[in-house]
Structure formats: structure tokens, C-alpha cells
Short mmCIF file of C-alpha atoms in Angstrom, two decimals:
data_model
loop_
_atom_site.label_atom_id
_atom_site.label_comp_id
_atom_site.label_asym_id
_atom_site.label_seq_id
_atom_site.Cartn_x
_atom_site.Cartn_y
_atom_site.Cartn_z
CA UNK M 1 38.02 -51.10 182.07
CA UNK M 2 37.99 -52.37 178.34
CA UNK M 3 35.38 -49.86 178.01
CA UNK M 4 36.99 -47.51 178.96
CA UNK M 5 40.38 -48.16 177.23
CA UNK M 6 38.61 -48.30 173.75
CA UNK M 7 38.82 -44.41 173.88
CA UNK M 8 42.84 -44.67 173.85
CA UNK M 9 42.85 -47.21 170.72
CA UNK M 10 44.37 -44.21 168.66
CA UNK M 11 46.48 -42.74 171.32
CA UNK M 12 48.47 -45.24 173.48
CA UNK M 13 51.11 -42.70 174.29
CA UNK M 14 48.83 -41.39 176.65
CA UNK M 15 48.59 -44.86 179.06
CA UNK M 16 52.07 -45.85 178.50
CA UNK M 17 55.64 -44.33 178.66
CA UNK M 18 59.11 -45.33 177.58
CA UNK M 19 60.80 -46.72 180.68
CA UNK M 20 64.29 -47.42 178.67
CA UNK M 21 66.13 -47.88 175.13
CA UNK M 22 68.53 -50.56 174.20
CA UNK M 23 70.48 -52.40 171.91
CA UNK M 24 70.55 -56.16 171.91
CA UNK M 25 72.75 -58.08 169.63
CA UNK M 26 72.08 -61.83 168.78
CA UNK M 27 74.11 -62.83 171.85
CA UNK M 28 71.86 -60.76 174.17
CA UNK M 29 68.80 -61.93 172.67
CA UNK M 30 69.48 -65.85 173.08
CA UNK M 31 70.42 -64.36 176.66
CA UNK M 32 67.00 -62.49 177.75
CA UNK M 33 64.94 -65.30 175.77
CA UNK M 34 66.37 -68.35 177.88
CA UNK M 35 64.30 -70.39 179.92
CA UNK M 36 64.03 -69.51 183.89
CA UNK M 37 65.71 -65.29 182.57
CA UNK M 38 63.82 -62.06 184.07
CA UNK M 39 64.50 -59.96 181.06
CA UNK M 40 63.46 -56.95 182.92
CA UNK M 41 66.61 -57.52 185.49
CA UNK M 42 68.65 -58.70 182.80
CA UNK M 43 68.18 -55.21 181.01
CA UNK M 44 68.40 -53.27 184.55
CA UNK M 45 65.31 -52.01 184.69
CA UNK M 46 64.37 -53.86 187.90
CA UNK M 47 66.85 -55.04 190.91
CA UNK M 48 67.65 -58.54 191.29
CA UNK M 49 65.57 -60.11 193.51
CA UNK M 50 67.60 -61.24 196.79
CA UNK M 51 66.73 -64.45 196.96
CA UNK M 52 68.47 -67.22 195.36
CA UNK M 53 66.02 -68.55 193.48
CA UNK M 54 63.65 -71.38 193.90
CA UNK M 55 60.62 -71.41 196.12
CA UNK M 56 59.87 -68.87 198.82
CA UNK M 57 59.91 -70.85 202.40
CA UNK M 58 56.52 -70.44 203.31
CA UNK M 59 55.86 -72.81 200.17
CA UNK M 60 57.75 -75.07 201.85
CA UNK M 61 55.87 -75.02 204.88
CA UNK M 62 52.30 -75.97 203.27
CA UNK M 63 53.91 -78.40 201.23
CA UNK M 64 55.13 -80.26 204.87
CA UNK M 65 51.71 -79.51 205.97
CA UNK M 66 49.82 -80.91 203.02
CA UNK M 67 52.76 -84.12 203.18
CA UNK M 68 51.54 -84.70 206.58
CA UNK M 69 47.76 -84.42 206.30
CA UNK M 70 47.82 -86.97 203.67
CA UNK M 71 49.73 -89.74 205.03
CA UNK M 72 47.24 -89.02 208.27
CA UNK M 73 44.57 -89.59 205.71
CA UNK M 74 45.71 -92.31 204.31
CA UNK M 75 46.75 -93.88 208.32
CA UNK M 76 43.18 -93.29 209.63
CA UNK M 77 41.55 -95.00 206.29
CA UNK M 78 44.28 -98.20 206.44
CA UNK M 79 42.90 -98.39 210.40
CA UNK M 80 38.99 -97.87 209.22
CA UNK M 81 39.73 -100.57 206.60
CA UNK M 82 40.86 -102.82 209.20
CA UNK M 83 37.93 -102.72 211.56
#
């Protein structure tokens, strides 16, 4: 693919397209440059997503997993150690 892209060094206009223009003043700069921002749905270019932040649940669900796989690890190795 680099390869290939080498051919567009002088002519980027051809792989890529103005999606929007703006104006950002200094307040709307600190604003899209602060930790945890999407500046893409801060400008309005894409929707906010509906969630609320955070972790999606299914995350959630392997971390329980994983929580209860280890402390099963670590039972069956305190009752090994006790033999």
C-alpha cells in the first residue's frame, strides 16, 4: 500500500477531500485539545456516541470472568500447597 501511495506524494488531493471548514478561537482550542475530548464530535462532524462514556459492558463481563478465574487459580494452588 506504501507502494502504491508513493505515486500520490505530489498530488494528495486526489486520496483525500475536505470534509469541513472552521474557525476556532483560543477558547475552542483549549476545548477540542482537553484530555478524554472527541474533537471530531466536538466540531460536528460525527454524532455523539450514545453511550455515556466509560467502558462498553461486555468489558465488564471478561473482566468478572478473568476476576474469577484467578482467585480459582490462586484457591486450587493454596489447596495443592497444602497437600
Amino acid at each position: 500500500m506504501d507502494i502504491w501511495m508513493m505515486d500520490y506524494l505530489d498530488r494528495p488531493e486526489e486520496l483525500i477531500s475536505t470534509i469541513k471548514t472552521f474557525t476556532i478561537d483560543s477558547a475552542g482550542l483549549e476545548r477540542l485539545t482537553a484530555a478524554g475530548v472527541n474533537p471530531l464530535v466536538e466540531l460536528g462532524i460525527m454524532p455523539q456516541s450514545e453511550s455515556s462514556g466509560g467502558c462498553p459492558s461486555w468489558v465488564y463481563a471478561i473482566l468478572g470472568i478473568l476476576a474469577v478465574l484467578a482467585v480459582g487459580s490462586m484457591a486450587y494452588a493454596l489447596a495443592v500447597r497444602k497437600r
